[in-house]
């Protein structure tokens, strides 16, 4: 195998997701375009930080492509306002570095445990700001080659992006705004305060998108569903839209619980759409 060309290895996806559930798959960790080409010459999916995924206990038959260290530019971030960064750059480190450099635009994403590519694919955010605020352009790996696409072509809206079929975000250009470390920190303190109530147990963040103008978590709370359990999966007491893995939950438990919550809410006239991506069901 030539240097730089990836090869797959058998893993348990539970080890690559924040919810810590999910069965076997072949993981292809890639470091360059040659690796991407090799990894994608059979059916594949792409994984980022695994923080919005519910993967079946049976795993997935497709290859799972993961961008390796060569796509992690957190250390290379030099405080420029217009920056190209690799899609494996972890958001928490980036948010922190931008604050230190006195650059504004990413602070609303404080507390989102994604990597840049996954945050773009989901247009991750909070009501304090989302990925689309700073995203100018992406580099995509599609059909064996790289192309650049302006952010305005990605149909970015609340927790939504329209990437071409099979596209892998490899790098992204962000535009940050000069500010001061103090001002950015003051804003981050507000975001942090709004997130204070969120649980710290294994989860994949909010299971459902918010209905327009509402908080799904608040509605689930009002319906009295907090603490509802299936096996070791539980609706969090801290926030109704978080489903927790209390330890040893199966994906089947988690899915059954989420479907139970959805059915109960439907019987109350509330239609909830999953924010999580389901793999292998
Ligand atoms: P993954 O979960 O690995 O993947 C998500 C989707 O993106 C999949 O469809 C995957 O195929 C695709 N994808 C990943 N990388 C790429 C790529 N390079 N190219 C193309 N497609 C790709 N989300 C919010 O929006 N706001 C929050 O406040 C928030 N809080 C959270 C708090 C906690 C504790 C947790 C666990 C999650 C939270 N989330 C939140 C959910 C999650 O962090 C986001 O959805 C995030 O965008 C997922 O990014 P990821 O890198 O983990 O992607
Ligand atoms: N609330 C309750 N009970 C609950 C949950 C919330 O009464 O169980 C109330 C809160 O007290 C608050 C209101 O509902 O008055 C809104 O709650 P919160 O600020 O937590 O916001 P949210 O709309 O429930 C959204 C995002 C989160 C993001 C927070 C912080 C969605 C689906 N959720 O939650 O994103 O972290 O705002 O801005 O958009 C995620 O997407 O995974 C996620 C965690």
Coordinates of C-alpha atoms and ligand atoms in Angstrom, one line a residue:
X1 CA 0.0 0.0 0.0
X2 CA 1.7 3.3 -1.0
X3 CA 2.2 5.8 1.8
X4 CA -0.8 8.0 2.5
X5 CA -3.2 5.6 1.0
X6 CA -5.7 4.5 3.6
X7 CA -6.9 1.0 4.4
X8 CA -9.9 0.0 6.3
X9 CA -9.9 -1.6 9.7
X10 CA -12.7 -3.2 11.7
X11 CA -14.0 -1.1 14.6
X12 CA -17.0 -0.7 16.8
X13 CA -18.8 2.5 16.0
X14 CA -19.7 2.9 19.7
X15 CA -16.1 4.0 20.1
X16 CA -16.6 6.8 17.6
X17 CA -19.9 8.2 18.7
X18 CA -20.6 10.4 21.8
X19 CA -23.7 8.3 22.6
X20 CA -21.4 5.3 22.8
X21 CA -23.7 2.9 21.0
X22 CA -23.3 1.3 17.6
X23 CA -22.0 -1.9 16.1
X24 CA -19.2 -2.9 13.7
X25 CA -18.0 -1.2 10.6
X26 CA -14.9 -0.8 8.5
X27 CA -13.3 2.5 9.3
X28 CA -11.2 4.2 6.7
X29 CA -9.1 7.0 8.2
X30 CA -7.7 9.2 5.4
X31 CA -5.0 11.8 5.2
X32 CA -5.1 13.0 1.6
X33 CA -6.9 12.8 -1.7
X34 CA -5.3 9.5 -2.6
X35 CA -6.7 8.1 0.6
X36 CA -10.1 9.6 -0.1
X37 CA -10.1 8.0 -3.6
X38 CA -9.2 4.6 -2.2
X39 CA -11.7 4.8 0.7
X40 CA -14.6 5.9 -1.6
X41 CA -14.3 3.2 -4.3
X42 CA -17.0 1.2 -2.5
X43 CA -20.2 2.4 -0.8
X44 CA -19.3 4.7 2.1
X45 CA -20.5 7.1 4.8
X46 CA -18.6 9.9 6.4
X47 CA -18.2 10.4 10.2
X48 CA -17.1 13.5 11.9
X49 CA -17.1 13.8 15.7
X50 CA -19.9 11.2 15.9
X51 CA -21.9 13.6 18.1
X52 CA -25.2 13.6 16.2
X53 CA -25.4 9.9 15.3
X54 CA -27.4 7.0 16.4
X55 CA -25.8 3.9 14.9
X56 CA -27.5 0.5 14.9
X57 CA -26.3 -2.4 17.1
X58 CA -25.6 -4.2 13.8
X59 CA -23.3 -1.4 12.6
X60 CA -23.3 -0.4 9.0
X61 CA -22.2 -2.4 5.9
X62 CA -20.8 0.7 4.2
X63 CA -17.2 1.9 4.8
X64 CA -17.0 4.7 7.3
X65 CA -14.6 7.4 6.1
X66 CA -13.0 9.6 8.7
X67 CA -10.7 12.5 8.0
X68 CA -7.4 12.1 9.8
X69 CA -4.9 14.4 11.4
X70 CA -3.9 16.1 8.1
X71 CA -7.4 17.7 8.1
X72 CA -7.1 19.0 11.7
X73 CA -5.8 22.6 11.6
X74 CA -6.6 23.6 15.1
X75 CA -2.9 24.3 15.8
X76 CA -2.4 26.0 12.4
X77 CA -5.1 28.6 13.2
X78 CA -3.1 31.8 13.2
X79 CA -5.7 34.3 14.1
X80 CA -6.4 35.4 10.5
X81 CA -9.9 36.7 9.8
X82 CA -10.2 34.8 6.5
X83 CA -9.1 31.2 7.1
X84 CA -9.1 27.9 5.4
X85 CA -9.3 25.0 7.9
X86 CA -9.5 21.3 7.6
X87 CA -12.8 19.6 8.2
X88 CA -11.4 17.4 11.0
X89 CA -10.6 20.5 13.1
X90 CA -12.4 20.2 16.4
X91 CA -14.9 23.0 17.1
X92 CA -14.2 23.4 20.8
X93 CA -10.5 24.1 20.2
X94 CA -11.3 26.5 17.4
X95 CA -13.9 28.4 19.4
X96 CA -11.3 28.8 22.2
X97 CA -8.5 29.9 19.8
X98 CA -10.7 32.4 18.1
X99 CA -11.6 33.9 21.5
X100 CA -7.9 34.2 22.4
X101 CA -7.2 35.9 19.1
X102 CA -10.0 38.4 19.7
X103 CA -12.0 37.1 16.7
X104 CA -15.8 37.0 16.7
X105 CA -18.2 34.7 14.8
X106 CA -17.7 31.2 16.4
X107 CA -18.6 31.9 20.0
X108 CA -22.3 30.9 19.6
X109 CA -21.0 27.4 18.9
X110 CA -19.4 27.0 22.3
X111 CA -20.2 23.6 23.7
X112 CA -20.9 21.9 20.4
X113 CA -18.6 18.8 20.4
X114 CA -18.3 18.5 16.6
X115 CA -15.5 18.7 14.1
X116 CA -15.8 21.4 11.4
X117 CA -17.1 19.1 8.6
X118 CA -19.9 17.7 10.8
X119 CA -20.8 21.1 12.0
X120 CA -21.1 22.3 8.4
X121 CA -23.1 19.2 7.3
X122 CA -25.6 19.9 10.1
X123 CA -25.2 23.7 10.1
X124 CA -24.7 23.3 13.9
X125 CA -25.6 26.2 16.1
X126 CA -27.5 27.6 19.0
X127 CA -29.7 30.6 19.2
X128 CA -26.5 32.6 19.7
X129 CA -25.1 31.8 16.3
X130 CA -24.6 29.0 13.8
X131 CA -22.0 27.7 11.4
X132 CA -23.5 29.6 8.5
X133 CA -22.6 32.9 10.2
X134 CA -19.0 32.5 9.3
X135 CA -18.9 29.9 6.5
X136 CA -17.8 31.4 3.1
X137 CA -16.8 28.5 1.0
X138 CA -16.2 24.7 1.3
X139 CA -13.9 22.4 -0.5
X140 CA -15.7 19.2 -1.3
X141 CA -14.4 15.8 -2.3
X142 CA -17.0 14.6 -4.9
X143 CA -16.7 11.9 -7.5
X144 CA -13.0 11.5 -7.0
X145 CA -11.9 15.1 -7.1
X146 CA -11.9 18.3 -5.1
X147 CA -14.1 21.3 -5.9
X148 CA -14.9 24.6 -4.2
X149 CA -18.4 25.6 -3.6
X150 CA -19.6 28.9 -2.1
X151 CA -21.6 28.6 1.2
X152 CA -24.5 30.4 -0.5
X153 CA -25.0 27.2 -2.7
X154 CA -25.3 24.9 0.3
X155 CA -28.9 25.8 1.3
X156 CA -27.9 26.4 4.9
X157 CA -30.8 26.9 7.3
X158 CA -31.7 25.7 10.8
X159 CA -29.8 22.4 11.4
X160 CA -29.8 21.9 7.6
X161 CA -27.3 21.8 4.7
X162 CA -27.7 20.5 1.2
X163 CA -24.4 18.9 0.2
X164 CA -24.2 17.1 -3.2
X165 CA -24.8 13.4 -2.8
X166 CA -21.8 11.6 -1.5
X167 CA -19.8 14.8 -0.9
X168 CA -17.2 14.9 1.8
X169 CA -16.4 18.4 3.2
X170 CA -12.6 18.4 3.3
X171 CA -11.9 22.1 4.1
X172 CA -13.8 25.2 4.7
X173 CA -13.1 28.9 4.5
X174 CA -14.5 30.9 7.5
X175 CA -14.7 34.7 7.8
X176 CA -14.2 36.0 11.4
X177 CA -14.7 39.5 12.6
X178 CA -12.1 41.5 14.6
X179 CA -13.2 42.0 18.2
X180 CA -11.4 41.7 21.5
X181 CA -10.8 38.6 23.6
X182 CA -12.8 40.2 26.4
X183 CA -15.8 41.0 24.2
X184 CA -15.8 37.4 22.7
X185 CA -15.4 35.9 26.2
X186 CA -18.4 38.0 27.5
X187 CA -20.6 36.6 24.7
X188 CA -19.3 33.1 25.4
X189 CA -20.3 33.5 29.1
X190 CA -23.9 34.1 27.9
X191 CA -23.8 31.0 25.7
X192 CA -22.3 29.0 28.5
X193 CA -25.0 30.2 30.9
X194 CA -27.8 29.2 28.5
X195 CA -26.2 25.7 28.3
X196 CA -25.6 25.3 32.0
X197 CA -28.7 23.1 32.4
X198 CA -27.6 20.6 29.8
X199 CA -26.6 17.1 30.9
X200 CA -23.0 15.9 30.8
X201 CA -23.8 12.1 30.5
X202 CA -23.2 10.3 27.2
X203 CA -25.6 11.7 24.6
X204 CA -25.9 13.0 21.1
X205 CA -27.2 16.4 22.0
X206 CA -30.8 17.2 21.2
X207 CA -32.6 14.2 19.6
X208 CA -35.3 16.4 17.8
X209 CA -35.2 19.6 16.0
X210 CA -37.2 22.4 17.6
X211 CA -40.6 23.0 16.0
X212 CA -40.8 26.6 14.7
X213 CA -40.7 29.1 17.6
X214 CA -40.7 26.3 20.3
X215 CA -38.3 24.2 22.3
X216 CA -38.9 20.5 21.8
X217 CA -37.2 19.9 25.2
X218 CA -39.7 22.2 26.9
X219 CA -42.6 20.5 25.3
X220 CA -41.3 17.0 26.2
X221 CA -40.8 18.3 29.7
X222 CA -44.4 19.7 29.9
X223 CA -45.6 16.3 28.7
X224 CA -44.0 14.7 31.8
X225 CA -41.6 12.5 29.8
X226 CA -38.4 13.3 31.6
X227 CA -36.9 10.2 33.3
X228 CA -38.8 7.9 30.9
X229 CA -36.5 4.8 30.2
X230 CA -36.1 1.9 27.9
X231 CA -33.3 -0.3 29.2
X232 CA -30.3 2.0 29.9
X233 CA -31.6 4.8 27.7
X234 CA -33.3 7.7 29.5
X235 CA -34.9 11.0 28.7
X236 CA -32.7 13.4 30.7
X237 CA -34.1 15.1 33.8
X238 CA -32.0 18.2 33.0
X239 CA -33.3 18.7 29.4
X240 CA -36.2 16.9 27.8
X241 CA -34.6 16.8 24.4
X242 CA -31.5 15.0 25.5
X243 CA -31.6 11.2 25.5
X244 CA -28.9 9.7 27.7
X245 CA -27.0 6.4 27.6
X246 CA -26.8 5.6 31.3
X247 CA -24.2 2.9 30.5
X248 CA -24.6 -0.1 28.4
X249 CA -27.7 1.1 26.4
X250 CA -28.2 -0.6 23.1
X251 CA -29.1 1.4 20.0
X252 CA -32.4 -0.5 20.0
X253 CA -33.1 0.8 23.5
X254 CA -32.3 4.4 22.4
X255 CA -34.4 4.2 19.2
X256 CA -37.3 2.6 21.0
X257 CA -37.3 5.4 23.6
X258 CA -37.0 8.1 21.0
X259 CA -39.9 6.6 19.1
X260 CA -42.0 6.4 22.3
X261 CA -41.4 10.1 23.0
X262 CA -42.3 10.9 19.4
X263 CA -45.5 8.9 19.6
X264 CA -46.5 10.5 22.9
X265 CA -45.9 13.9 21.6
X266 CA -47.8 13.2 18.4
X267 CA -50.8 12.1 20.5
X268 CA -50.6 15.6 22.0
X269 CA -50.6 17.2 18.6
X270 CA -46.8 17.9 18.4
X271 CA -45.0 16.5 15.4
X272 CA -41.2 16.1 16.1
X273 CA -38.6 15.7 13.5
X274 CA -35.3 13.9 14.5
X275 CA -32.2 16.0 14.5
X276 CA -30.0 12.9 14.9
X277 CA -28.8 11.0 11.9
X278 CA -29.8 7.3 12.1
X279 CA -27.3 4.8 10.6
X280 CA -28.0 1.2 9.8
X281 CA -31.6 1.0 10.8
Ligands
LIG1 P1 -21.3 13.5 13.0 O1 -22.2 13.3 14.1 O2 -20.1 12.6 12.9 O3 -22.1 13.5 11.6 C1 -23.3 14.2 11.5 C2 -23.7 14.2 10.0 O4 -22.7 15.0 9.3 C3 -23.7 12.8 9.4 O5 -24.7 12.8 8.4 C4 -22.3 12.8 8.7 O6 -22.3 11.9 7.6 C5 -22.1 14.2 8.2 N1 -20.7 14.6 8.1 C6 -19.8 14.6 9.1 N2 -18.6 15.0 8.6 C7 -18.8 15.3 7.3 C8 -17.9 15.8 6.3 N3 -16.6 16.0 6.5 N4 -18.5 15.9 5.1 C9 -19.8 15.7 4.8 N5 -20.6 15.2 5.7 C10 -20.1 15.0 7.0 N6 -25.7 20.6 17.8 C11 -26.1 21.8 17.5 O7 -26.3 22.2 16.4 N7 -26.1 22.7 18.6 C12 -25.8 22.4 19.9 O8 -25.9 23.2 20.7 C13 -25.4 21.0 20.1 N8 -25.1 20.6 21.3 C14 -24.6 19.3 21.5 C15 -24.2 19.0 22.8 C16 -23.8 17.7 23.0 C17 -23.3 17.3 24.4 C18 -23.7 16.7 22.0 C19 -23.2 15.3 22.2 C20 -24.1 17.1 20.7 C21 -24.6 18.4 20.5 N9 -25.0 18.8 19.2 C22 -25.4 20.1 19.0 C23 -25.1 17.9 18.1 C24 -23.8 17.7 17.2 O9 -22.7 18.2 17.9 C25 -24.0 18.5 15.9 O10 -25.0 18.0 15.1 C26 -22.7 18.5 15.1 O11 -22.9 19.3 13.9 C27 -22.3 17.1 14.6 O12 -21.0 17.1 14.1 P2 -20.0 15.9 14.1 O13 -18.7 16.3 13.6 O14 -20.0 15.2 15.4 O15 -20.8 15.0 13.0
LIG2 N1 -36.9 24.1 28.8 C1 -37.7 23.5 29.7 N2 -37.5 22.2 30.0 C2 -36.6 21.4 29.3 C3 -35.8 22.1 28.4 C4 -36.0 23.4 28.1 O1 -38.6 24.2 30.3 O2 -36.5 20.2 29.6 C5 -37.1 25.6 28.6 C6 -35.8 26.4 29.1 O3 -35.9 26.7 30.4 C7 -35.9 27.6 28.2 C8 -36.5 27.1 26.9 O4 -37.1 25.9 27.2 O5 -36.7 28.5 28.7 C9 -35.4 26.8 25.8 O6 -34.5 25.9 26.3 P1 -32.9 25.9 25.8 O7 -32.3 27.2 26.0 O8 -32.3 24.7 26.4 O9 -33.1 25.8 24.2 P2 -33.6 24.6 23.4 O10 -34.4 25.3 22.3 O11 -34.3 23.5 24.1 C10 -31.7 24.7 21.7 C11 -30.9 23.7 20.8 C12 -29.7 23.2 21.6 C13 -28.8 24.4 22.0 C14 -29.6 25.2 23.0 C15 -28.9 26.4 23.5 C16 -32.3 22.6 19.3 C17 -33.1 21.3 19.0 N3 -31.7 22.6 20.5 O12 -32.3 24.0 22.7 O13 -28.9 22.5 20.6 O14 -27.7 23.9 22.7 O15 -30.8 25.7 22.2 O16 -28.9 27.5 22.6 O17 -32.3 23.5 18.5 C18 -28.6 20.3 19.7 O18 -29.1 20.8 18.6 O19 -28.2 19.1 19.7 C19 -28.6 21.1 20.8 C20 -28.2 20.7 22.0

